[in-house]
PDB file of C-alpha atoms in Angstrom:
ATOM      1  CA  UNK J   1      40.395 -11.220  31.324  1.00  0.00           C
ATOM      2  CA  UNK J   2      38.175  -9.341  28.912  1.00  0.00           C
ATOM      3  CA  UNK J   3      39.069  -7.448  26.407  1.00  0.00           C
ATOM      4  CA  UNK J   4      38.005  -3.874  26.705  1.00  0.00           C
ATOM      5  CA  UNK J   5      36.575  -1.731  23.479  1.00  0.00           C
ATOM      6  CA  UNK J   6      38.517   1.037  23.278  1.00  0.00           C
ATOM      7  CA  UNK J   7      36.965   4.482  23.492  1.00  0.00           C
ATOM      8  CA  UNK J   8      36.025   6.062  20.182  1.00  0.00           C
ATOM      9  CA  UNK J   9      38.556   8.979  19.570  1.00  0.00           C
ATOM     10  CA  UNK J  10      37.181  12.792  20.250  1.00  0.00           C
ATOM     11  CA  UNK J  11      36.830  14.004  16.595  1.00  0.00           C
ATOM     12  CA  UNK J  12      39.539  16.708  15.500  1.00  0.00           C
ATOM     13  CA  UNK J  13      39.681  19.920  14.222  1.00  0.00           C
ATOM     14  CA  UNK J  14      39.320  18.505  10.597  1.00  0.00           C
ATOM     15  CA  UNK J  15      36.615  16.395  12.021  1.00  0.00           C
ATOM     16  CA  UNK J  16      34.719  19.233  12.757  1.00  0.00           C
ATOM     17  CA  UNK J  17      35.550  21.015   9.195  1.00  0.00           C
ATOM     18  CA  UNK J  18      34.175  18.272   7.720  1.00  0.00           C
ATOM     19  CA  UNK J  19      30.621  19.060   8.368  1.00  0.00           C
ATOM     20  CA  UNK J  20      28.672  20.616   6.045  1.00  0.00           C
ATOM     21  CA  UNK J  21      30.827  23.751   4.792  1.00  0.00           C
ATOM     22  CA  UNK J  22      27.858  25.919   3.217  1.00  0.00           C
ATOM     23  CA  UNK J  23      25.837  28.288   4.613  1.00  0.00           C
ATOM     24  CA  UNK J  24      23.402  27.089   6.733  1.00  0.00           C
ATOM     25  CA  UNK J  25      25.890  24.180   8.081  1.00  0.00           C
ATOM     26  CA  UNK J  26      28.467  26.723   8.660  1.00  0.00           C
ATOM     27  CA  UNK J  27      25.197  29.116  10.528  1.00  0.00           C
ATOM     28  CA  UNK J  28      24.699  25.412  12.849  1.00  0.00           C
ATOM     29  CA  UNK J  29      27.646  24.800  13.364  1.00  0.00           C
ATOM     30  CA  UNK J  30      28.505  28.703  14.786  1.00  0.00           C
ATOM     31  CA  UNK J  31      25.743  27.840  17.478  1.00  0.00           C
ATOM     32  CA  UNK J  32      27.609  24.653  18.332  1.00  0.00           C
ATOM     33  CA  UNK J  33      28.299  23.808  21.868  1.00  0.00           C
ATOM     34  CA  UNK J  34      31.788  23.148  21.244  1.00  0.00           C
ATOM     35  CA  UNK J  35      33.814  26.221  20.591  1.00  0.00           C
ATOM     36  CA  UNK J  36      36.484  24.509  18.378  1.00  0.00           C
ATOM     37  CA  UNK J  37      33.376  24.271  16.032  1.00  0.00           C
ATOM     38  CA  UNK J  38      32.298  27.678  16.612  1.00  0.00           C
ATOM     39  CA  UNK J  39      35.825  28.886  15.517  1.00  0.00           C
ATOM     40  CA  UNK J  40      36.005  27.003  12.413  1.00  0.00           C
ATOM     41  CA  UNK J  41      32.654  28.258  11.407  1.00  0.00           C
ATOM     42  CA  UNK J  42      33.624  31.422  12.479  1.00  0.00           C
ATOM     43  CA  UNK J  43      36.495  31.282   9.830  1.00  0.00           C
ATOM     44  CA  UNK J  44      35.234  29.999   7.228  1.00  0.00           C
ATOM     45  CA  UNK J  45      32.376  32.216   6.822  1.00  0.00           C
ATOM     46  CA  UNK J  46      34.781  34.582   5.465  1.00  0.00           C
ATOM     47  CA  UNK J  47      33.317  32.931   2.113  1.00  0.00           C
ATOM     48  CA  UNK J  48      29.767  34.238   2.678  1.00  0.00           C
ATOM     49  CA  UNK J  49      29.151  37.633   2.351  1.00  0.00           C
ATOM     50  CA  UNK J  50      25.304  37.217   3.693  1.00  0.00           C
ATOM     51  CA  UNK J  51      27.172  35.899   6.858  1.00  0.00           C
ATOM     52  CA  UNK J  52      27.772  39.001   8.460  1.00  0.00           C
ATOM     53  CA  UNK J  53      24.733  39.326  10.929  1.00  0.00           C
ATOM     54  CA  UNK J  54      25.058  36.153  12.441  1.00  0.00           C
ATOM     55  CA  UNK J  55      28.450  36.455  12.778  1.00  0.00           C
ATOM     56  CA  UNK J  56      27.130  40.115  14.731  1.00  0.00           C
ATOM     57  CA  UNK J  57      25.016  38.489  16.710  1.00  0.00           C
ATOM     58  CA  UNK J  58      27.102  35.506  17.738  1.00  0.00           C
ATOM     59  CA  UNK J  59      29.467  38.565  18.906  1.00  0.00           C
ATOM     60  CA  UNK J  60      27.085  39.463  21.322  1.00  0.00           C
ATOM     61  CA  UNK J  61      26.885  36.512  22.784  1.00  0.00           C
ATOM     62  CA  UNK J  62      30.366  34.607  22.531  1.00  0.00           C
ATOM     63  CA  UNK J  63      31.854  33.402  25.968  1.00  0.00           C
ATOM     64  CA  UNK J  64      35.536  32.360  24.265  1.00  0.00           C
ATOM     65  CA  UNK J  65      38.190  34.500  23.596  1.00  0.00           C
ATOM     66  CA  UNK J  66      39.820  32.322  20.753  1.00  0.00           C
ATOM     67  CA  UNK J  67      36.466  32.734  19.027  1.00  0.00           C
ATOM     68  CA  UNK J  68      35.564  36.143  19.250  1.00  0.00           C
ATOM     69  CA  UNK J  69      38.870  37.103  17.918  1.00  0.00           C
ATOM     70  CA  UNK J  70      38.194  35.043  14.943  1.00  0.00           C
ATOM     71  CA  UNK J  71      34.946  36.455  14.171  1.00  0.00           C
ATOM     72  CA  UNK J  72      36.189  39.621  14.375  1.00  0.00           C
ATOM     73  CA  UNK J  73      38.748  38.742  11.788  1.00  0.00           C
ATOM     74  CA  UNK J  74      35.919  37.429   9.616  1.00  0.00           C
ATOM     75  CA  UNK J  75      33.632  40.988   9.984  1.00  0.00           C
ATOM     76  CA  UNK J  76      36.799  42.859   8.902  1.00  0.00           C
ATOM     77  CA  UNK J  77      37.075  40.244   6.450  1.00  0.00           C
ATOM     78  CA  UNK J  78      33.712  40.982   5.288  1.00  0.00           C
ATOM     79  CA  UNK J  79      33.380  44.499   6.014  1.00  0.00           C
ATOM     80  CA  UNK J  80      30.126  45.373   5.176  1.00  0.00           C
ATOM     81  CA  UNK J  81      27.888  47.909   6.346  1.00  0.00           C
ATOM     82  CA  UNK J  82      26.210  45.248   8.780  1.00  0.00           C
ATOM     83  CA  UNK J  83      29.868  44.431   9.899  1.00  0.00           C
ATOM     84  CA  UNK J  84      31.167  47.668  10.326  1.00  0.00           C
ATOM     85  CA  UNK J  85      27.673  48.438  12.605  1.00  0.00           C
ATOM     86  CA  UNK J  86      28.953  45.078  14.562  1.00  0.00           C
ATOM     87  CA  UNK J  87      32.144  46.550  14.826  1.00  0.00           C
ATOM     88  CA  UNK J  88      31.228  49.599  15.754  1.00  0.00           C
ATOM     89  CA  UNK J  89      28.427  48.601  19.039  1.00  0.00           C
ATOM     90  CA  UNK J  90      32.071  46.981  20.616  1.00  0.00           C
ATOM     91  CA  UNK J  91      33.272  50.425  21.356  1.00  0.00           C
ATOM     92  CA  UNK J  92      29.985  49.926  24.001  1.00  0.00           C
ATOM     93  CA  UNK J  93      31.229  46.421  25.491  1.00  0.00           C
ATOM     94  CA  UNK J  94      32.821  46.421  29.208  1.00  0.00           C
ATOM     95  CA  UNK J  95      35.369  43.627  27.572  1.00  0.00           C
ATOM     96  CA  UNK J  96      38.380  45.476  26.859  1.00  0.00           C
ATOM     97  CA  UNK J  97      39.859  42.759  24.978  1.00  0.00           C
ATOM     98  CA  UNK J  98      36.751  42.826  22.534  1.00  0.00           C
ATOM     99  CA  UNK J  99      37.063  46.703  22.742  1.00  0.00           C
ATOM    100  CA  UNK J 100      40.238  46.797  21.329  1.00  0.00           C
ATOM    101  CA  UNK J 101      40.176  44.113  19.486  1.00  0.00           C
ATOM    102  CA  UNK J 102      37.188  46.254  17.262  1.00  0.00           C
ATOM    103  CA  UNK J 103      39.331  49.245  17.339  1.00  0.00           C
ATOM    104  CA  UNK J 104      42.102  47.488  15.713  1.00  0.00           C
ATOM    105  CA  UNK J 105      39.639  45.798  13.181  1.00  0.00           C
ATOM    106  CA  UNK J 106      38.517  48.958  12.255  1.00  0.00           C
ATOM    107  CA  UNK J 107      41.520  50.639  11.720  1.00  0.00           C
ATOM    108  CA  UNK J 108      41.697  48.619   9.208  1.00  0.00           C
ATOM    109  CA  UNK J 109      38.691  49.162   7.262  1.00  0.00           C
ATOM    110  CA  UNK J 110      39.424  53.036   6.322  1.00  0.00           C
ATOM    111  CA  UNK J 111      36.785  53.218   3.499  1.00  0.00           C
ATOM    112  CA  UNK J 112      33.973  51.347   5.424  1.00  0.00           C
ATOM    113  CA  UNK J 113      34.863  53.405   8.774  1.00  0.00           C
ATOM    114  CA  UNK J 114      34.561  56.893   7.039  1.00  0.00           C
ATOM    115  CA  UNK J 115      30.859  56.890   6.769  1.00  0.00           C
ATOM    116  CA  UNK J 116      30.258  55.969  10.542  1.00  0.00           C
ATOM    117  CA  UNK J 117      33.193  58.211  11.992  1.00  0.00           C
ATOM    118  CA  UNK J 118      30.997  61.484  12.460  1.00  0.00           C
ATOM    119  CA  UNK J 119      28.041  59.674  14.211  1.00  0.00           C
ATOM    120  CA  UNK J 120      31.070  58.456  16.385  1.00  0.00           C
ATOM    121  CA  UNK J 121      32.617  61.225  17.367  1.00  0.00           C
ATOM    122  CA  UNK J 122      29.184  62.719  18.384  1.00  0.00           C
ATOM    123  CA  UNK J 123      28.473  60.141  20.742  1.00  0.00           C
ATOM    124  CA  UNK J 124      26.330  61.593  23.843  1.00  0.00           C
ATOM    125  CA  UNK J 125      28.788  58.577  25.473  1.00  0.00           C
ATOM    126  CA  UNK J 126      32.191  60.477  25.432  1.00  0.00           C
ATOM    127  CA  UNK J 127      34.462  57.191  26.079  1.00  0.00           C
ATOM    128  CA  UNK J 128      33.228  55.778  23.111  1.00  0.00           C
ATOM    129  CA  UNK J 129      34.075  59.634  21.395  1.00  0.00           C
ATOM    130  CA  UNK J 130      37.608  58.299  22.492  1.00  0.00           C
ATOM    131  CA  UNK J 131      37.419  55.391  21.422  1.00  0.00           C
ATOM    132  CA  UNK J 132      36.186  56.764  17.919  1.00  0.00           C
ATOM    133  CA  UNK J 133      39.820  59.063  18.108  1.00  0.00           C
ATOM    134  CA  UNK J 134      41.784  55.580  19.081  1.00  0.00           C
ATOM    135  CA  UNK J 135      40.310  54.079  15.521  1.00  0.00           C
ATOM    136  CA  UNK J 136      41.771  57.289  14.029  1.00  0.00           C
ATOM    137  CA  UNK J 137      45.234  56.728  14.760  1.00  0.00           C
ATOM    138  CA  UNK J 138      46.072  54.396  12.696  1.00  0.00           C
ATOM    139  CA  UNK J 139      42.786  54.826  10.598  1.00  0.00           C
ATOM    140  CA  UNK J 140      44.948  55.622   6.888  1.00  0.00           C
ATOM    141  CA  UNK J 141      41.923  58.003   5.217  1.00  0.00           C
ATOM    142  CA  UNK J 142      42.714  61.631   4.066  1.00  0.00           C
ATOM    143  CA  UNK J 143      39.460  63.503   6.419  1.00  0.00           C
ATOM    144  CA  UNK J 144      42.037  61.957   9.705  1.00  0.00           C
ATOM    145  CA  UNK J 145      43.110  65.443  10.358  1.00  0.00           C
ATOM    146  CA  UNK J 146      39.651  67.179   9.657  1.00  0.00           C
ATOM    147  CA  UNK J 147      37.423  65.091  11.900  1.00  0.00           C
ATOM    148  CA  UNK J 148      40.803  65.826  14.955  1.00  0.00           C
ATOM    149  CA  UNK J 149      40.476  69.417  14.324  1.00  0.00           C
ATOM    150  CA  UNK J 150      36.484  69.674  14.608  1.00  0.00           C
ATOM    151  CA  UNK J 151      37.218  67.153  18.288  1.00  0.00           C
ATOM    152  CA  UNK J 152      39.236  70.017  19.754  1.00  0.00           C
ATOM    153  CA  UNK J 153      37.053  72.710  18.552  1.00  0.00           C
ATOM    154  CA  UNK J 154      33.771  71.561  19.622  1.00  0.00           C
ATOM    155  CA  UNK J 155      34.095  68.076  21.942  1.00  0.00           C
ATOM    156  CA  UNK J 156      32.918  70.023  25.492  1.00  0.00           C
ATOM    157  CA  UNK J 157      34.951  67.123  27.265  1.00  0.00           C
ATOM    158  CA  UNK J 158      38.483  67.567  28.288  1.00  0.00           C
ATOM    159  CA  UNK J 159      39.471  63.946  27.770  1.00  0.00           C
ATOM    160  CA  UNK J 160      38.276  63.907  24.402  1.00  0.00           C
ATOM    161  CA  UNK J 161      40.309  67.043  23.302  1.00  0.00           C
ATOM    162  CA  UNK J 162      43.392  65.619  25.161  1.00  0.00           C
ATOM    163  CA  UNK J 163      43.188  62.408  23.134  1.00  0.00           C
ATOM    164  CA  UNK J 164      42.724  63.964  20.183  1.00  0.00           C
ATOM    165  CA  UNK J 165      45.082  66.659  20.497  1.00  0.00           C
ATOM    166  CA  UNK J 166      47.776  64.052  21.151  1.00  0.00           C
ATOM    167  CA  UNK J 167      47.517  62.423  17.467  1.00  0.00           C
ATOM    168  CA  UNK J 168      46.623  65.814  15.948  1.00  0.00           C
ATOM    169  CA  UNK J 169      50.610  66.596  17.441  1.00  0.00           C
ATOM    170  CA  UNK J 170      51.743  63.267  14.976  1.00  0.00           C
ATOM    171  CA  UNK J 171      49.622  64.168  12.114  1.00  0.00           C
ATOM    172  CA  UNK J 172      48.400  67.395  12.232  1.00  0.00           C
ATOM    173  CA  UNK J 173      49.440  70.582   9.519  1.00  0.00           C
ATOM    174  CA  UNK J 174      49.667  73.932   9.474  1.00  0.00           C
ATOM    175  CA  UNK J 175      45.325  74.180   9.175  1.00  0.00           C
ATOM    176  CA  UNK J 176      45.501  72.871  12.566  1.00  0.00           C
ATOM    177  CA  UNK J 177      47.446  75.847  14.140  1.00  0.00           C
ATOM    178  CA  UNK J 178      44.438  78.196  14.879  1.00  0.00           C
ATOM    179  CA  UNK J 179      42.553  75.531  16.384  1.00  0.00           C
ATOM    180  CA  UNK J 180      45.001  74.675  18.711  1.00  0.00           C
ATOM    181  CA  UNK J 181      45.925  77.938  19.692  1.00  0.00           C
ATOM    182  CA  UNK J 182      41.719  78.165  20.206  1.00  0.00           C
ATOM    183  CA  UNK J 183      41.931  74.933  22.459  1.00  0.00           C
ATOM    184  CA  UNK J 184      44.996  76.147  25.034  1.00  0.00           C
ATOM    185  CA  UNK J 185      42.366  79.325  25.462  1.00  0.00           C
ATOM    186  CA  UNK J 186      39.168  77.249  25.540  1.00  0.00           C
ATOM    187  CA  UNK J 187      40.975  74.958  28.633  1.00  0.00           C
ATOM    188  CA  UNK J 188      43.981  77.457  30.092  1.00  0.00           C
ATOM    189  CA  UNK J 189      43.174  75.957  33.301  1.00  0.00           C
ATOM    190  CA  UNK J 190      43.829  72.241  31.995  1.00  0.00           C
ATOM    191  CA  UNK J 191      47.612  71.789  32.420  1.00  0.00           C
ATOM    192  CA  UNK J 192      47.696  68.563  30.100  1.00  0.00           C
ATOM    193  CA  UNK J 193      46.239  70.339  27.598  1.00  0.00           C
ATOM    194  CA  UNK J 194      48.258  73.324  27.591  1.00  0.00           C
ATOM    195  CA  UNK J 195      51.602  70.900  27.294  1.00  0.00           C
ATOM    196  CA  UNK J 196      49.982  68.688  24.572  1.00  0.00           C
ATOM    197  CA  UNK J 197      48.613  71.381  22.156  1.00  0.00           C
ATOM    198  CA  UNK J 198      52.240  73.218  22.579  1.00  0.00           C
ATOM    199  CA  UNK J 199      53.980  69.782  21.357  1.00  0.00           C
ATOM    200  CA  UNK J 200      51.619  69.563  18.548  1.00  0.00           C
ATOM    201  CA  UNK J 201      52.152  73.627  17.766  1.00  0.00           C
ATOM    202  CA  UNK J 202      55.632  72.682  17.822  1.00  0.00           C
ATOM    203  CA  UNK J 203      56.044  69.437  15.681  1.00  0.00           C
ATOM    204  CA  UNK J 204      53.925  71.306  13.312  1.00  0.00           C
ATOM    205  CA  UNK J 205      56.560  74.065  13.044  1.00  0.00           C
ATOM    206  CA  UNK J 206      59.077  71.761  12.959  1.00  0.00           C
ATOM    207  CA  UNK J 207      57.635  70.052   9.830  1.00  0.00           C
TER     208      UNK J 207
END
């Protein structure tokens, strides 16, 4: 009986990090059909700071999971104006995985966020206005309680005010007091908000 040539073995994970490791291979190999060598580029482009639009764009069109999350990780690695713009158009996508996988990235990027926050939370879209207050829960930068306060003044939607006025109630000071007391008037028909704004008026007392 003949002798059979084996099969030649599927190349491995350090297979595929052994390609060409600088920019443009790293660029290739992002577009690669195989998504083990999408994530690996994904990765290591970390390195390269001029990455960060590709890395955008490939975003926009990623199918996997396992990658998306790692080019995420890289654009918060990055966290550049381009990446923080990338980060930000998630808050759009119907994938509530990516969706919250941006918000968390974000929270982490305090400095970078601060500039965009504003625009944010003057979206004509008002889930992404929530979304925008989701970033600034754990979002560690000192304007947190300013930009909550100016939600529940001015944000004409109820669901915006209630998620903000919820965090306000965990991080909110004594300048928040007349606001709140402006919000129960602005929606006294809104029982949520009526019980949320009094928790917040009273963990503010409380200290």
């Amino acid at each position: 009986m003949a002798l059979k040539k084996p099969a030649p073995a599927a190349p491995s994970s350090d297979d595929e990090r052994r390609l060409a490791r600088d920019l443009p291979g790293l660029l290739s190999a992002l577009e690669a059909a195989d998504p083990l060598a999408r994530r690996w580029a994904a990765r290591d482009l970390a390195d390269h700071p001029d990455a960060s639009r590709a890395l955008v764009e490939r975003l926009g069109i990623e199918t996997e999971p396992s990658v998306s999350q790692v080019i995420l990780t890289t654009l918060t690695r990055l966290g550049d104006e381009i990446a923080v713009a990338g980060l930000t158009e998630c808050l759009r996508s119907e994938d509530a995985m990516l969706r919250n996988a941006a918000i968390e990235a974000m929270k982490q990027l305090p400095d970078e966020v601060a500039p965009v926050m504003e625009q944010l939370l003057k979206d004509d879209d008002p889930d992404v206005r929530i979304f925008a207050v989701d970033v600034l829960e754990s979002l560690r930068h000192p304007r947190v309680e300013e930009w909550l306060i100016r939600v529940i003044a001015e944000d004409p939607h109820v669901n915006v005010c209630a998620t903000a006025v919820d965090l306000l109630g965990e991080v909110g000071s004594e300048r928040a007091v007349p606001t709140l007391h402006a919000l129960k008037a602005r929606f006294v028909d809104e029982p949520y908000i009526q019980f949320a704004a009094d928790l917040a008026l009273k963990r503010i007392a409380q200290g």
